[in-house]
PDB file of C-alpha atoms in Angstrom:
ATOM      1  CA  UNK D  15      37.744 -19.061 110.830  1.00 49.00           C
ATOM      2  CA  UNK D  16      37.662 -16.491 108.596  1.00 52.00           C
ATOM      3  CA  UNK D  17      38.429 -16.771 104.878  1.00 53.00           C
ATOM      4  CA  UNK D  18      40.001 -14.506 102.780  1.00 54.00           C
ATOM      5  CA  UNK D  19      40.378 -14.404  99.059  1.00 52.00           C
ATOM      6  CA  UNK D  20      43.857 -14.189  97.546  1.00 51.00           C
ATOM      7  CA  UNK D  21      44.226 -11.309  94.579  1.00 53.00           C
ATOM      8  CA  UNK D  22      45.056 -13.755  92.210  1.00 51.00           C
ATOM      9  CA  UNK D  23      41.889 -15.970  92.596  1.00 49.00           C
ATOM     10  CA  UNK D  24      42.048 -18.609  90.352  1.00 51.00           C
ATOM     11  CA  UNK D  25      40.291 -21.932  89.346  1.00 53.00           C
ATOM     12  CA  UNK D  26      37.485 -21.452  91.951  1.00 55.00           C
ATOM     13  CA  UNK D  27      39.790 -21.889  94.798  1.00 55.00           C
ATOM     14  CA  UNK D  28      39.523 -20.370  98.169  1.00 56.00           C
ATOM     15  CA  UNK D  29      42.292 -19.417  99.993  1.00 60.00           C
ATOM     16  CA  UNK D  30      42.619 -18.828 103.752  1.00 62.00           C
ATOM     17  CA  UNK D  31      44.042 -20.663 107.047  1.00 65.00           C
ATOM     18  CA  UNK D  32      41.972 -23.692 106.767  1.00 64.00           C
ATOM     19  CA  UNK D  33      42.044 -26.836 104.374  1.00 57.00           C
ATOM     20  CA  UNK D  34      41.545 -25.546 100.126  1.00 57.00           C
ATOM     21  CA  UNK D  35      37.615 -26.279  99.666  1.00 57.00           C
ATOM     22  CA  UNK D  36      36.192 -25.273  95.931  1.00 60.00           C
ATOM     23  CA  UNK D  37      34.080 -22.133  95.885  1.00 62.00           C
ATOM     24  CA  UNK D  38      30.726 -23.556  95.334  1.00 60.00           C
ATOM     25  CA  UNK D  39      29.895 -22.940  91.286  1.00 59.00           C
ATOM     26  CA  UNK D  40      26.982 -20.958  90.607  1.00 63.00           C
ATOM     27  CA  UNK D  41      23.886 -23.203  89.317  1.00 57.00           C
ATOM     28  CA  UNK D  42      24.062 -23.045  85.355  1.00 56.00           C
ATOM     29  CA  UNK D  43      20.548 -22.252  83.891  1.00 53.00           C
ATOM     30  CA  UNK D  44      19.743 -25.626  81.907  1.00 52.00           C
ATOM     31  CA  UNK D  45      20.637 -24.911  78.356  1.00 51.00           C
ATOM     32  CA  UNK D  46      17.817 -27.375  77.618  1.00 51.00           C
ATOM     33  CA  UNK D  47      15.010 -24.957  78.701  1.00 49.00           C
ATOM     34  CA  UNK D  48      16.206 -21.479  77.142  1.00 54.00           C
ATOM     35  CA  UNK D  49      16.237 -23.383  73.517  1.00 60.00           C
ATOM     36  CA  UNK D  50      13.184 -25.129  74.004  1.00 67.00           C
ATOM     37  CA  UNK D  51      11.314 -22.070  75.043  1.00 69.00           C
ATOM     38  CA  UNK D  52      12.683 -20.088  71.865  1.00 66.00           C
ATOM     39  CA  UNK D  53      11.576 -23.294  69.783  1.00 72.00           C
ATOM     40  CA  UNK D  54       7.870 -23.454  71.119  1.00 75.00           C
ATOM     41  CA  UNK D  55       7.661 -19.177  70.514  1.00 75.00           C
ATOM     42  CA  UNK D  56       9.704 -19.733  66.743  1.00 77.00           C
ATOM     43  CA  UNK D  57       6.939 -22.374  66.580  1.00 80.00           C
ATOM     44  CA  UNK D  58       3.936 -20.467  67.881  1.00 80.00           C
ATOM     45  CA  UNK D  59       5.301 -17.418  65.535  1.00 82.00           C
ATOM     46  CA  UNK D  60       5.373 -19.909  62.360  1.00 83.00           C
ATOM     47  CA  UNK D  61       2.177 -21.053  63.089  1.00 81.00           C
ATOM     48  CA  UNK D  62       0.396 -17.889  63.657  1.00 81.00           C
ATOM     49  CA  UNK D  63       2.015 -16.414  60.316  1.00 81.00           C
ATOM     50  CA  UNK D  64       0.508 -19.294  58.450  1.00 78.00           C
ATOM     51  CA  UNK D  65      -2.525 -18.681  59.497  1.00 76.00           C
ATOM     52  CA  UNK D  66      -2.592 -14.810  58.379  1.00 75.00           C
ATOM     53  CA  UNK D  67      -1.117 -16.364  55.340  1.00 70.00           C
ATOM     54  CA  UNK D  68      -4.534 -18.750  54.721  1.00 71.00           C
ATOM     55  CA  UNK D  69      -6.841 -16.208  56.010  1.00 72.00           C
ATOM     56  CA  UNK D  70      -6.765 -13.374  53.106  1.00 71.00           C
ATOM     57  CA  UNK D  71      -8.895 -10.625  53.078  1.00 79.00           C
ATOM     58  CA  UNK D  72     -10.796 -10.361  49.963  1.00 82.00           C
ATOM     59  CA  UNK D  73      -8.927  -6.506  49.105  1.00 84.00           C
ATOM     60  CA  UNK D  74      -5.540  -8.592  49.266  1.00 83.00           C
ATOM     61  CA  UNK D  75      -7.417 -11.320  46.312  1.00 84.00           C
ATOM     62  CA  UNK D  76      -8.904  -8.506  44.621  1.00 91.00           C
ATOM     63  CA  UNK D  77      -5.147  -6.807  44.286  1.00 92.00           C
ATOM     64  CA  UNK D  78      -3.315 -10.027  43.616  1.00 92.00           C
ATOM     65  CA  UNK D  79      -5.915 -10.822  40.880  1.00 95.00           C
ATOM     66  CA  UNK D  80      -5.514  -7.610  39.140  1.00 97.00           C
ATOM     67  CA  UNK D  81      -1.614  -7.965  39.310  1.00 97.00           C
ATOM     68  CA  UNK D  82      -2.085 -11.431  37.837  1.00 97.00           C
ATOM     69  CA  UNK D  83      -4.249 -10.257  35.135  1.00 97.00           C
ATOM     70  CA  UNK D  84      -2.121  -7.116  34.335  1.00 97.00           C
ATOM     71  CA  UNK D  85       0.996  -9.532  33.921  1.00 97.00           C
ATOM     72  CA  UNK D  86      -0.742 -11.914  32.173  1.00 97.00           C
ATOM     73  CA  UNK D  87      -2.044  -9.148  29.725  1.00 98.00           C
ATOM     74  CA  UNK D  88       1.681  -7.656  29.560  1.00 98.00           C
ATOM     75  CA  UNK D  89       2.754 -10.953  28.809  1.00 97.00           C
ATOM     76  CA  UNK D  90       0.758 -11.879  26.167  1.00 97.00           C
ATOM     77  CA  UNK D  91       0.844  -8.540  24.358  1.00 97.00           C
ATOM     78  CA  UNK D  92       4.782  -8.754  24.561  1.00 98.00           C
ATOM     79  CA  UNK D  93       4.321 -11.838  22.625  1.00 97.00           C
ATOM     80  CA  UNK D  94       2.317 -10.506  20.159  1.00 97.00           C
ATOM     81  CA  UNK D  95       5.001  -7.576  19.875  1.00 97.00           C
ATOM     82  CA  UNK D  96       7.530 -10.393  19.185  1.00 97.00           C
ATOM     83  CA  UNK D  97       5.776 -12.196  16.584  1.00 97.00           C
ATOM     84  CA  UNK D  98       4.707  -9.089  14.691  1.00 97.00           C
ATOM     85  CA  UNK D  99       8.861  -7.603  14.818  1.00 97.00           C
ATOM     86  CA  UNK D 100       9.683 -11.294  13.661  1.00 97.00           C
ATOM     87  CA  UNK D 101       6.913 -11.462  10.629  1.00 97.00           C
ATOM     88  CA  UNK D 102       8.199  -7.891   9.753  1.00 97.00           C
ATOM     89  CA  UNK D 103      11.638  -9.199   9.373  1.00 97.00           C
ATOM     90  CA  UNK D 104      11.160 -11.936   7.258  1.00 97.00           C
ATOM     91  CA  UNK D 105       8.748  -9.856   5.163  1.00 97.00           C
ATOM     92  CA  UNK D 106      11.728  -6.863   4.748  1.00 97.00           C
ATOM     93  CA  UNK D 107      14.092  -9.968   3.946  1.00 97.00           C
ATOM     94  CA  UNK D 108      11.788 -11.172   1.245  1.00 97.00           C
ATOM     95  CA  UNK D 109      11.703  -7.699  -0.255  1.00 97.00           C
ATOM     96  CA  UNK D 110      15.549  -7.707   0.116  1.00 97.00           C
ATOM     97  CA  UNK D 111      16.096 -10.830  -1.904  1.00 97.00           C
ATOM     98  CA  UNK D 112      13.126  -9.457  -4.097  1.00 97.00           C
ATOM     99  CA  UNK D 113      14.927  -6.391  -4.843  1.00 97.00           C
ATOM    100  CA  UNK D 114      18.088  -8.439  -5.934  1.00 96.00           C
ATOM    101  CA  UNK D 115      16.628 -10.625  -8.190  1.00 96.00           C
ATOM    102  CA  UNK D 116      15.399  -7.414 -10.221  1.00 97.00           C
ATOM    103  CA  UNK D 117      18.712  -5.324 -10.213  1.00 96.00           C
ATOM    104  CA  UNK D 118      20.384  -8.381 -11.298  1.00 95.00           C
ATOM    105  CA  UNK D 119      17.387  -8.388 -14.180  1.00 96.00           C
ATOM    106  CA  UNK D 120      17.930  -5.058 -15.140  1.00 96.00           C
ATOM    107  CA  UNK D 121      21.229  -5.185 -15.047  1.00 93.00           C
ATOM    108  CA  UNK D 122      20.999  -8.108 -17.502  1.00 93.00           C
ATOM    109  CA  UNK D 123      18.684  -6.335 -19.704  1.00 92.00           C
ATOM    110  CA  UNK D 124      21.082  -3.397 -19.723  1.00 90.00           C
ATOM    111  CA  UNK D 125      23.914  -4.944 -20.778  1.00 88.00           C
ATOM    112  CA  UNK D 126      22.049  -6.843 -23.485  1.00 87.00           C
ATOM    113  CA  UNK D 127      20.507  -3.584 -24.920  1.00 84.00           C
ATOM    114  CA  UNK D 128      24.126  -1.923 -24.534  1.00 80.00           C
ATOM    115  CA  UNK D 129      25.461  -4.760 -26.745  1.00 81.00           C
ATOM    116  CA  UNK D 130      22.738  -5.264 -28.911  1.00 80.00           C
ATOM    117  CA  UNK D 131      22.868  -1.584 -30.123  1.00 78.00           C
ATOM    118  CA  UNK D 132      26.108  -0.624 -32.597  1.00 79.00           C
ATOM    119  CA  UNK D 133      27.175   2.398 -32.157  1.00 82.00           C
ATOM    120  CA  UNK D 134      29.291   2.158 -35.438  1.00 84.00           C
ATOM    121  CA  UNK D 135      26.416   0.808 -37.131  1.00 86.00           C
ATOM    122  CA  UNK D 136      23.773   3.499 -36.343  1.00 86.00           C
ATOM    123  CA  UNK D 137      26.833   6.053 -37.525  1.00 88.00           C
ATOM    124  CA  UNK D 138      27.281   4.084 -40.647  1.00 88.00           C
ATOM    125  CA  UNK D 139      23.611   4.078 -41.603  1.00 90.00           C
ATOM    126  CA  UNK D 140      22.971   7.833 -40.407  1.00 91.00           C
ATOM    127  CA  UNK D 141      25.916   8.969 -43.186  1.00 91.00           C
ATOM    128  CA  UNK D 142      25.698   6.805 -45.691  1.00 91.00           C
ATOM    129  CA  UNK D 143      22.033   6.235 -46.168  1.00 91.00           C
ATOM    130  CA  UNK D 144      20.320   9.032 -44.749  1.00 91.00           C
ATOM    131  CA  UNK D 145      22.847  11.948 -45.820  1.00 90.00           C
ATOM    132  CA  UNK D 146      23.603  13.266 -42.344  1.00 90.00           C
ATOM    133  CA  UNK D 147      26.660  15.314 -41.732  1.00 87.00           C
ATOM    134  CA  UNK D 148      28.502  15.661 -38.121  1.00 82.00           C
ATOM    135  CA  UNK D 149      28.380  19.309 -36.927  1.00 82.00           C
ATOM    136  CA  UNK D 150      31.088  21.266 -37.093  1.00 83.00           C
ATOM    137  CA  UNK D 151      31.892  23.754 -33.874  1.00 81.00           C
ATOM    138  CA  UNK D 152      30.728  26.708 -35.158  1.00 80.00           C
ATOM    139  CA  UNK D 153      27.158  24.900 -35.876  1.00 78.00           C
ATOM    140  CA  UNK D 154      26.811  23.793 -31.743  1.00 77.00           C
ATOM    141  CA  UNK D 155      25.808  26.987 -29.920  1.00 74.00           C
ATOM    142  CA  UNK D 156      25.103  26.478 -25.895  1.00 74.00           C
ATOM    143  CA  UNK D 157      23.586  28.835 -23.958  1.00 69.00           C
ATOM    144  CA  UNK D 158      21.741  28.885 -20.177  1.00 69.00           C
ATOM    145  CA  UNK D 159      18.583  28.558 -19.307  1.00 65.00           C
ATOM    146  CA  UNK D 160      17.978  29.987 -15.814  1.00 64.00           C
ATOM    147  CA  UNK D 161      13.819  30.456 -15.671  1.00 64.00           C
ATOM    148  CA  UNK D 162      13.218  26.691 -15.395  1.00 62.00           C
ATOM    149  CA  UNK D 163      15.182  23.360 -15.028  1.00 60.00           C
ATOM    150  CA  UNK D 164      13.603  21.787 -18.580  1.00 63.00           C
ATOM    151  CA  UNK D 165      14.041  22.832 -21.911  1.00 60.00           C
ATOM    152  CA  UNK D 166      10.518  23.391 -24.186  1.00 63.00           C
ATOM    153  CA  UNK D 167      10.551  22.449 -27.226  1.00 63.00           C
ATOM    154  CA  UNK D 168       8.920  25.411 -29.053  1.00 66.00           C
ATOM    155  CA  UNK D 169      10.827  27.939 -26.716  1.00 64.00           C
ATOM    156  CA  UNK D 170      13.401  30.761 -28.693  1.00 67.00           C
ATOM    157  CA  UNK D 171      16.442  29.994 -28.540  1.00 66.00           C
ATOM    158  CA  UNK D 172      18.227  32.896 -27.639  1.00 63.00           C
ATOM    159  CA  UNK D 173      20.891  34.600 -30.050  1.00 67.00           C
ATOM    160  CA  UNK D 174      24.353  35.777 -29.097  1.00 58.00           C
TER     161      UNK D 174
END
């Protein structure tokens, strides 16, 4: 009794000239083992890397201690940076309101002088008691002065 397979084999069936019998399934490979032998090597693996991880070599210490220092060194100098930037500030804003305080003074002072001294006054004084006279415009001669940027007060004044 031979059996032949039909072209269009489907749903594990056997075809021939004898009663339909289902093709024997291949054996599946037990799920159960394949994870439980990648769990026990994940777990072997884990274990092994903790243990490099405890056992440092004293180069590894000597490195990570000198990183630790270096950024504790950086840190604390950055802080120092920040306090000294923030103690500059509110020194220059001290100055600032400083500053104010005497332009508004001097300002104050100026316009009391300004006020204080008559102009029509010192004219009326200056004519009356004194005898001056206001130049005429043939009296006012100007001239330049190129050698230096002041005016002595001996110096000839040249004539035109």
């Amino acid at each position: 009794m031979a059996q032949t397979r039909h072209p269009h084999h489907t749903r594990g069936y056997v075809e021939g000239n004898t009663v339909r019998k289902l093709e024997p399934d291949k054996v599946p490979v037990r799920r159960e083992q394949a994870p439980e032998k990648v769990r026990k090597k994940a777990d072997y693996r884990v274990k092994r890397n903790q243990e490099k991880a405890l056992q440092m070599d004293l180069p590894f210490v000597i490195v990570l201690t000198v990183a630790s220092i270096c950024t504790l060194y950086l840190c604390v100098n950055y802080l120092q940076v920040q306090s000294s930037i923030a103690a500059r500030i509110h020194n220059i804003e001290q100055y600032e309101k400083e500053l104010e305080v005497l332009k508004a003074e001097n300002d104050a002072l100026e316009t009391s002088i300004n006020t204080y001294v008559d102009l029509d006054y010192v004219y009326r004084v200056a004519t009356e008691e004194l005898g001056m006279v206001h130049a005429d415009k043939d009296q006012v001669i100007m001239y330049n002065k190129t050698e230096s940027e002041y005016v002595r007060q001996y110096d000839d004044i040249p004539k035109h």
